[in-house]
Amino acid sequence: MKAKYLQVIPNPGQSFHLRKEAADFFDNPWHFHPELELNWIIEGRGTRFVGDDISRFESDDMILLGSMLPHYWRCDPEYYRKDDSPGVEAVILRFSPDQLGLVWNQTPELKFLYKSIEKAKNGICLTGSTKDKLKTILLEMLGQGPVERYICLLRILRLVAEIPAPQTLCSSGFQLPSKNHDEQRLRLVYDFIFSRYEEPIGLQDLAELVHMESSSFSRFFKKGTGKTFSRFLAEIRIGHACRMLIETDYTISRILLESGFHNQSNFNQIFKSITGISPKEFRNENTKSGYLGSNPYLSNPKTRITEQ
């Protein structure tokens, strides 16, 4: 399952996108977008995938996602029952770091707010009094005009920038690069891995992609991601296997092959080293109610969205 690029189009005359959504379940696929996303789950429970992080989400959870960070929410089984879903509700705010960066670079008083973008690179959980204040601001924004909403956005960024030690979601391997030459090469490598992780990929393949010697590329990749190439690739593949274990009734033998592995004992060993449990235990823990095989990507006819 490859991450899909999601194009976010604000309403005319607006520089960011805000909406309140109510539905039977969350139905966006594994996807990413250039915009940062502040996501407040008002009602809903399930499993959250952010980069290489796999964790539970519950009602009243709030996270901030960095630019281009792949993510996906899968609700618990009861949400996919045809006529008996408890329903989900969320407020979602998306805004472009590039567009806001132009304003900040020209306004010394606002440069402090750029810290919020830096902190969001790997995704952060928002909790305590900060979350309570952000909830109040989001609810205010839904009923306000353009100028007031923009001021609220600045208030949100200020609160995030002031968090002393945010709780991050995914590992440093998902720090996405910006625009200097080395970072462009790292982005090229990152895109290549995400598009072909189910295929055999060697260190030499990637070294040739960015016109480097293997030894130089190995040092370059470790410096840029904080991980060895083999560990980074293993985490991407195991993340894909985890989603298949939850979403399908495929055998583990089929899942390991479709995740880029070719040996079951090696797959089991790597899976446990990353998740702490075996593939079978992971599937059992995440499908206790017996739900398997339904496709949460199907269109949800009961979705209700209020866009601002």
GROMACS .gro file of C-alpha atoms in nm:
model
  308
    1MET     CA    1   0.000   0.000   0.000
    2LYS     CA    2   0.169   0.321  -0.118
    3ALA     CA    3   0.107   0.657   0.045
    4LYS     CA    4  -0.110   0.877  -0.177
    5TYR     CA    5  -0.054   1.245  -0.236
    6LEU     CA    6  -0.356   1.443  -0.118
    7GLN     CA    7  -0.414   1.785  -0.272
    8VAL     CA    8  -0.561   2.028  -0.020
    9ILE     CA    9  -0.751   2.315  -0.183
   10PRO     CA   10  -0.858   2.600   0.048
   11ASN     CA   11  -1.178   2.787  -0.027
   12PRO     CA   12  -1.136   3.099  -0.244
   13GLY     CA   13  -0.994   3.392  -0.049
   14GLN     CA   14  -0.844   3.172   0.224
   15SER     CA   15  -0.481   3.074   0.283
   16PHE     CA   16  -0.558   2.763   0.490
   17HIS     CA   17  -0.818   2.489   0.515
   18LEU     CA   18  -1.045   2.430   0.815
   19ARG     CA   19  -1.330   2.185   0.847
   20LYS     CA   20  -1.541   1.995   1.095
   21GLU     CA   21  -1.622   1.643   0.983
   22ALA     CA   22  -1.878   1.391   1.106
   23ALA     CA   23  -1.904   1.043   0.952
   24ASP     CA   24  -1.947   0.673   1.022
   25PHE     CA   25  -1.567   0.630   1.009
   26PHE     CA   26  -1.252   0.805   0.887
   27ASP     CA   27  -1.197   0.702   0.527
   28ASN     CA   28  -0.887   0.877   0.395
   29PRO     CA   29  -0.625   0.621   0.284
   30TRP     CA   30  -0.256   0.621   0.384
   31HIS     CA   31  -0.166   0.965   0.249
   32PHE     CA   32   0.049   1.277   0.282
   33HIS     CA   33   0.035   1.644   0.184
   34PRO     CA   34   0.263   1.950   0.200
   35GLU     CA   35   0.040   2.123   0.454
   36LEU     CA   36   0.080   2.082   0.828
   37GLU     CA   37  -0.230   1.933   0.988
   38LEU     CA   38  -0.378   1.993   1.332
   39ASN     CA   39  -0.619   1.706   1.394
   40TRP     CA   40  -0.859   1.696   1.689
   41ILE     CA   41  -1.056   1.370   1.721
   42ILE     CA   42  -1.372   1.476   1.904
   43GLU     CA   43  -1.528   1.129   1.883
   44GLY     CA   44  -1.368   0.808   1.759
   45ARG     CA   45  -1.136   0.520   1.852
   46GLY     CA   46  -0.894   0.303   1.660
   47THR     CA   47  -0.536   0.266   1.540
   48ARG     CA   48  -0.332   0.559   1.418
   49PHE     CA   49  -0.043   0.530   1.170
   50VAL     CA   50   0.194   0.828   1.148
   51GLY     CA   51   0.520   0.767   0.965
   52ASP     CA   52   0.662   0.461   1.140
   53ASP     CA   53   0.451   0.508   1.455
   54ILE     CA   54   0.158   0.274   1.519
   55SER     CA   55  -0.054   0.360   1.822
   56ARG     CA   56  -0.407   0.389   1.955
   57PHE     CA   57  -0.622   0.697   1.916
   58GLU     CA   58  -0.918   0.777   2.139
   59SER     CA   59  -1.186   1.044   2.161
   60ASP     CA   60  -1.042   1.388   2.244
   61ASP     CA   61  -0.694   1.306   2.107
   62MET     CA   62  -0.514   1.588   1.929
   63ILE     CA   63  -0.197   1.577   1.719
   64LEU     CA   64  -0.005   1.810   1.489
   65LEU     CA   65   0.143   1.653   1.174
   66GLY     CA   66   0.440   1.793   0.986
   67SER     CA   67   0.458   1.862   0.615
   68MET     CA   68   0.464   1.549   0.391
   69LEU     CA   69   0.433   1.314   0.689
   70PRO     CA   70   0.233   1.003   0.583
   71HIS     CA   71  -0.063   0.923   0.808
   72TYR     CA   72  -0.381   0.717   0.831
   73TRP     CA   73  -0.654   0.662   1.091
   74ARG     CA   74  -0.824   0.320   1.105
   75CYS     CA   75  -1.129   0.305   1.330
   76ASP     CA   76  -1.214   0.008   1.549
   77PRO     CA   77  -1.428  -0.266   1.389
   78GLU     CA   78  -1.764  -0.144   1.520
   79TYR     CA   79  -1.735   0.174   1.312
   80TYR     CA   80  -1.757  -0.023   0.986
   81ARG     CA   81  -2.087  -0.197   1.067
   82LYS     CA   82  -2.333  -0.096   0.800
   83ASP     CA   83  -2.619   0.034   1.013
   84ASP     CA   84  -2.472   0.048   1.362
   85SER     CA   85  -2.165   0.271   1.360
   86PRO     CA   86  -2.117   0.487   1.671
   87GLY     CA   87  -1.984   0.758   1.437
   88VAL     CA   88  -1.675   0.978   1.438
   89GLU     CA   89  -1.627   1.353   1.455
   90ALA     CA   90  -1.317   1.566   1.408
   91VAL     CA   91  -1.195   1.920   1.348
   92ILE     CA   92  -0.911   1.941   1.094
   93LEU     CA   93  -0.693   2.244   1.023
   94ARG     CA   94  -0.438   2.235   0.740
   95PHE     CA   95  -0.200   2.517   0.652
   96SER     CA   96   0.103   2.560   0.426
   97PRO     CA   97   0.442   2.618   0.591
   98ASP     CA   98   0.579   2.782   0.275
   99GLN     CA   99   0.304   3.040   0.256
  100LEU     CA  100   0.329   3.132   0.621
  101GLY     CA  101   0.709   3.131   0.600
  102LEU     CA  102   0.701   3.422   0.356
  103VAL     CA  103   0.512   3.629   0.614
  104TRP     CA  104   0.739   3.528   0.902
  105ASN     CA  105   1.061   3.605   0.716
  106GLN     CA  106   0.939   3.959   0.660
  107THR     CA  107   0.803   4.006   1.013
  108PRO     CA  108   1.065   3.975   1.289
  109GLU     CA  109   0.798   3.956   1.560
  110LEU     CA  110   0.657   3.637   1.404
  111LYS     CA  111   0.980   3.442   1.343
  112PHE     CA  112   0.939   3.274   1.681
  113LEU     CA  113   0.632   3.093   1.543
  114TYR     CA  114   0.848   2.898   1.299
  115LYS     CA  115   0.943   2.676   1.593
  116SER     CA  116   0.598   2.519   1.564
  117ILE     CA  117   0.684   2.388   1.217
  118GLU     CA  118   1.017   2.249   1.334
  119LYS     CA  119   0.851   2.070   1.626
  120ALA     CA  120   0.583   1.915   1.403
  121LYS     CA  121   0.824   1.739   1.163
  122ASN     CA  122   0.776   1.397   1.325
  123GLY     CA  123   0.425   1.464   1.451
  124ILE     CA  124   0.350   1.565   1.809
  125CYS     CA  125   0.082   1.470   2.061
  126LEU     CA  126  -0.087   1.771   2.218
  127THR     CA  127  -0.200   1.725   2.577
  128GLY     CA  128  -0.293   1.902   2.899
  129SER     CA  129  -0.358   2.273   2.915
  130THR     CA  130  -0.211   2.328   2.565
  131LYS     CA  131  -0.469   2.092   2.416
  132ASP     CA  132  -0.751   2.255   2.609
  133LYS     CA  133  -0.652   2.600   2.480
  134LEU     CA  134  -0.622   2.470   2.123
  135LYS     CA  135  -0.968   2.312   2.140
  136THR     CA  136  -1.117   2.645   2.244
  137ILE     CA  137  -0.943   2.825   1.958
  138LEU     CA  138  -1.052   2.569   1.697
  139LEU     CA  139  -1.414   2.598   1.806
  140GLU     CA  140  -1.388   2.976   1.786
  141MET     CA  141  -1.244   2.956   1.434
  142LEU     CA  142  -1.538   2.757   1.301
  143GLY     CA  143  -1.769   3.051   1.356
  144GLN     CA  144  -1.540   3.341   1.266
  145GLY     CA  145  -1.460   3.555   0.963
  146PRO     CA  146  -1.133   3.544   0.763
  147VAL     CA  147  -0.933   3.799   0.964
  148GLU     CA  148  -1.033   3.652   1.300
  149ARG     CA  149  -0.950   3.299   1.178
  150TYR     CA  150  -0.603   3.408   1.070
  151ILE     CA  151  -0.540   3.563   1.411
  152CYS     CA  152  -0.653   3.235   1.568
  153LEU     CA  153  -0.405   3.047   1.351
  154LEU     CA  154  -0.124   3.264   1.486
  155ARG     CA  155  -0.245   3.191   1.840
  156ILE     CA  156  -0.233   2.818   1.765
  157LEU     CA  157   0.121   2.838   1.630
  158ARG     CA  158   0.231   3.039   1.931
  159LEU     CA  159   0.098   2.776   2.172
  160VAL     CA  160   0.278   2.497   1.983
  161ALA     CA  161   0.603   2.697   1.962
  162GLU     CA  162   0.596   2.743   2.340
  163ILE     CA  163   0.578   2.368   2.419
  164PRO     CA  164   0.914   2.299   2.593
  165ALA     CA  165   0.949   1.926   2.513
  166PRO     CA  166   0.674   1.794   2.284
  167GLN     CA  167   0.587   1.425   2.273
  168THR     CA  168   0.685   1.314   1.921
  169LEU     CA  169   0.514   1.033   1.733
  170CYS     CA  170   0.753   0.890   1.474
  171SER     CA  171   1.128   0.844   1.453
  172SER     CA  172   1.395   1.073   1.314
  173GLY     CA  173   1.396   0.868   0.996
  174PHE     CA  174   1.084   1.055   0.897
  175GLN     CA  175   1.236   1.401   0.920
  176LEU     CA  176   1.166   1.524   0.573
  177PRO     CA  177   1.427   1.738   0.401
  178SER     CA  178   1.396   2.094   0.280
  179LYS     CA  179   1.575   2.241  -0.019
  180ASN     CA  180   1.955   2.235  -0.013
  181HIS     CA  181   2.141   1.990  -0.237
  182ASP     CA  182   2.195   1.713   0.018
  183GLU     CA  183   1.836   1.738   0.136
  184GLN     CA  184   1.704   1.717  -0.220
  185ARG     CA  185   1.905   1.397  -0.265
  186LEU     CA  186   1.765   1.258   0.058
  187ARG     CA  187   1.410   1.338  -0.055
  188LEU     CA  188   1.479   1.155  -0.384
  189VAL     CA  189   1.597   0.850  -0.188
  190TYR     CA  190   1.298   0.872   0.046
  191ASP     CA  191   1.052   0.885  -0.246
  192PHE     CA  192   1.226   0.590  -0.414
  193ILE     CA  193   1.203   0.374  -0.102
  194PHE     CA  194   0.838   0.456  -0.041
  195SER     CA  195   0.741   0.374  -0.400
  196ARG     CA  196   0.932   0.042  -0.417
  197TYR     CA  197   0.975  -0.092  -0.064
  198GLU     CA  198   0.800  -0.419  -0.157
  199GLU     CA  199   1.071  -0.483  -0.419
  200PRO     CA  200   1.436  -0.579  -0.361
  201ILE     CA  201   1.629  -0.258  -0.287
  202GLY     CA  202   2.002  -0.257  -0.227
  203LEU     CA  203   2.233   0.007  -0.091
  204GLN     CA  204   2.406   0.021  -0.429
  205ASP     CA  205   2.074   0.095  -0.605
  206LEU     CA  206   2.023   0.407  -0.396
  207ALA     CA  207   2.386   0.513  -0.416
  208GLU     CA  208   2.363   0.506  -0.795
  209LEU     CA  209   2.034   0.697  -0.782
  210VAL     CA  210   2.209   0.996  -0.624
  211HIS     CA  211   2.546   0.940  -0.798
  212MET     CA  212   2.746   0.842  -0.489
  213GLU     CA  213   2.979   0.561  -0.389
  214SER     CA  214   2.819   0.303  -0.160
  215SER     CA  215   3.034   0.386   0.140
  216SER     CA  216   2.974   0.760   0.100
  217PHE     CA  217   2.600   0.704   0.056
  218SER     CA  218   2.583   0.491   0.371
  219ARG     CA  219   2.736   0.773   0.577
  220PHE     CA  220   2.518   1.031   0.402
  221PHE     CA  221   2.198   0.835   0.475
  222LYS     CA  222   2.285   0.774   0.841
  223LYS     CA  223   2.365   1.141   0.892
  224GLY     CA  224   2.043   1.254   0.722
  225THR     CA  225   1.800   1.011   0.887
  226GLY     CA  226   1.967   0.900   1.210
  227LYS     CA  227   1.933   0.538   1.095
  228THR     CA  228   2.113   0.289   0.877
  229PHE     CA  229   1.957   0.224   0.539
  230SER     CA  230   1.873  -0.136   0.634
  231ARG     CA  231   1.694  -0.030   0.955
  232PHE     CA  232   1.500   0.245   0.780
  233LEU     CA  233   1.383   0.009   0.503
  234ALA     CA  234   1.289  -0.258   0.758
  235GLU     CA  235   1.070  -0.011   0.950
  236ILE     CA  236   0.890   0.095   0.632
  237ARG     CA  237   0.825  -0.268   0.538
  238ILE     CA  238   0.712  -0.368   0.887
  239GLY     CA  239   0.476  -0.069   0.898
  240HIS     CA  240   0.318  -0.192   0.574
  241ALA     CA  241   0.294  -0.546   0.714
  242CYS     CA  242   0.120  -0.414   1.027
  243ARG     CA  243  -0.146  -0.242   0.821
  244MET     CA  244  -0.206  -0.559   0.617
  245LEU     CA  245  -0.231  -0.770   0.932
  246ILE     CA  246  -0.509  -0.541   1.054
  247GLU     CA  247  -0.692  -0.467   0.731
  248THR     CA  248  -0.685  -0.804   0.550
  249ASP     CA  249  -0.726  -1.173   0.617
  250TYR     CA  250  -0.417  -1.257   0.409
  251THR     CA  251  -0.188  -1.525   0.546
  252ILE     CA  252   0.130  -1.411   0.713
  253SER     CA  253   0.323  -1.582   0.434
  254ARG     CA  254   0.151  -1.364   0.176
  255ILE     CA  255   0.190  -1.049   0.384
  256LEU     CA  256   0.565  -1.091   0.429
  257LEU     CA  257   0.610  -1.135   0.054
  258GLU     CA  258   0.399  -0.827  -0.026
  259SER     CA  259   0.598  -0.630   0.230
  260GLY     CA  260   0.931  -0.705   0.065
  261PHE     CA  261   1.048  -1.001   0.275
  262HIS     CA  262   1.136  -1.346   0.141
  263ASN     CA  263   1.203  -1.552   0.452
  264GLN     CA  264   0.950  -1.609   0.730
  265SER     CA  265   1.198  -1.654   1.012
  266ASN     CA  266   1.377  -1.334   0.911
  267PHE     CA  267   1.042  -1.152   0.885
  268ASN     CA  268   0.935  -1.275   1.230
  269GLN     CA  269   1.266  -1.172   1.384
  270ILE     CA  270   1.262  -0.820   1.236
  271PHE     CA  271   0.890  -0.774   1.311
  272LYS     CA  272   0.943  -0.856   1.679
  273SER     CA  273   1.254  -0.638   1.705
  274ILE     CA  274   1.050  -0.337   1.585
  275THR     CA  275   0.707  -0.397   1.740
  276GLY     CA  276   0.801  -0.605   2.043
  277ILE     CA  277   0.559  -0.887   1.952
  278SER     CA  278   0.518  -1.149   1.679
  279PRO     CA  279   0.303  -1.092   1.366
  280LYS     CA  280   0.044  -1.337   1.497
  281GLU     CA  281   0.025  -1.163   1.834
  282PHE     CA  282  -0.005  -0.824   1.662
  283ARG     CA  283  -0.298  -0.945   1.450
  284ASN     CA  284  -0.473  -1.101   1.750
  285GLU     CA  285  -0.437  -0.786   1.961
  286ASN     CA  286  -0.573  -0.564   1.685
  287THR     CA  287  -0.861  -0.784   1.566
  288LYS     CA  288  -1.008  -0.908   1.895
  289SER     CA  289  -1.362  -0.832   1.784
  290GLY     CA  290  -1.324  -1.052   1.478
  291TYR     CA  291  -1.314  -0.777   1.215
  292LEU     CA  292  -1.103  -0.866   0.912
  293GLY     CA  293  -1.109  -0.795   0.545
  294SER     CA  294  -1.346  -0.499   0.523
  295ASN     CA  295  -1.213  -0.211   0.318
  296PRO     CA  296  -1.215   0.116   0.516
  297TYR     CA  297  -1.111   0.303   0.200
  298LEU     CA  298  -1.454   0.262   0.042
  299SER     CA  299  -1.656   0.578   0.002
  300ASN     CA  300  -1.853   0.667   0.313
  301PRO     CA  301  -2.197   0.797   0.207
  302LYS     CA  302  -2.281   0.934   0.552
  303THR     CA  303  -1.985   1.172   0.575
  304ARG     CA  304  -2.089   1.522   0.677
  305ILE     CA  305  -1.834   1.799   0.639
  306THR     CA  306  -1.861   2.160   0.743
  307GLU     CA  307  -1.593   2.365   0.569
  308GLN     CA  308  -1.497   2.712   0.685
   0.00000   0.00000   0.00000
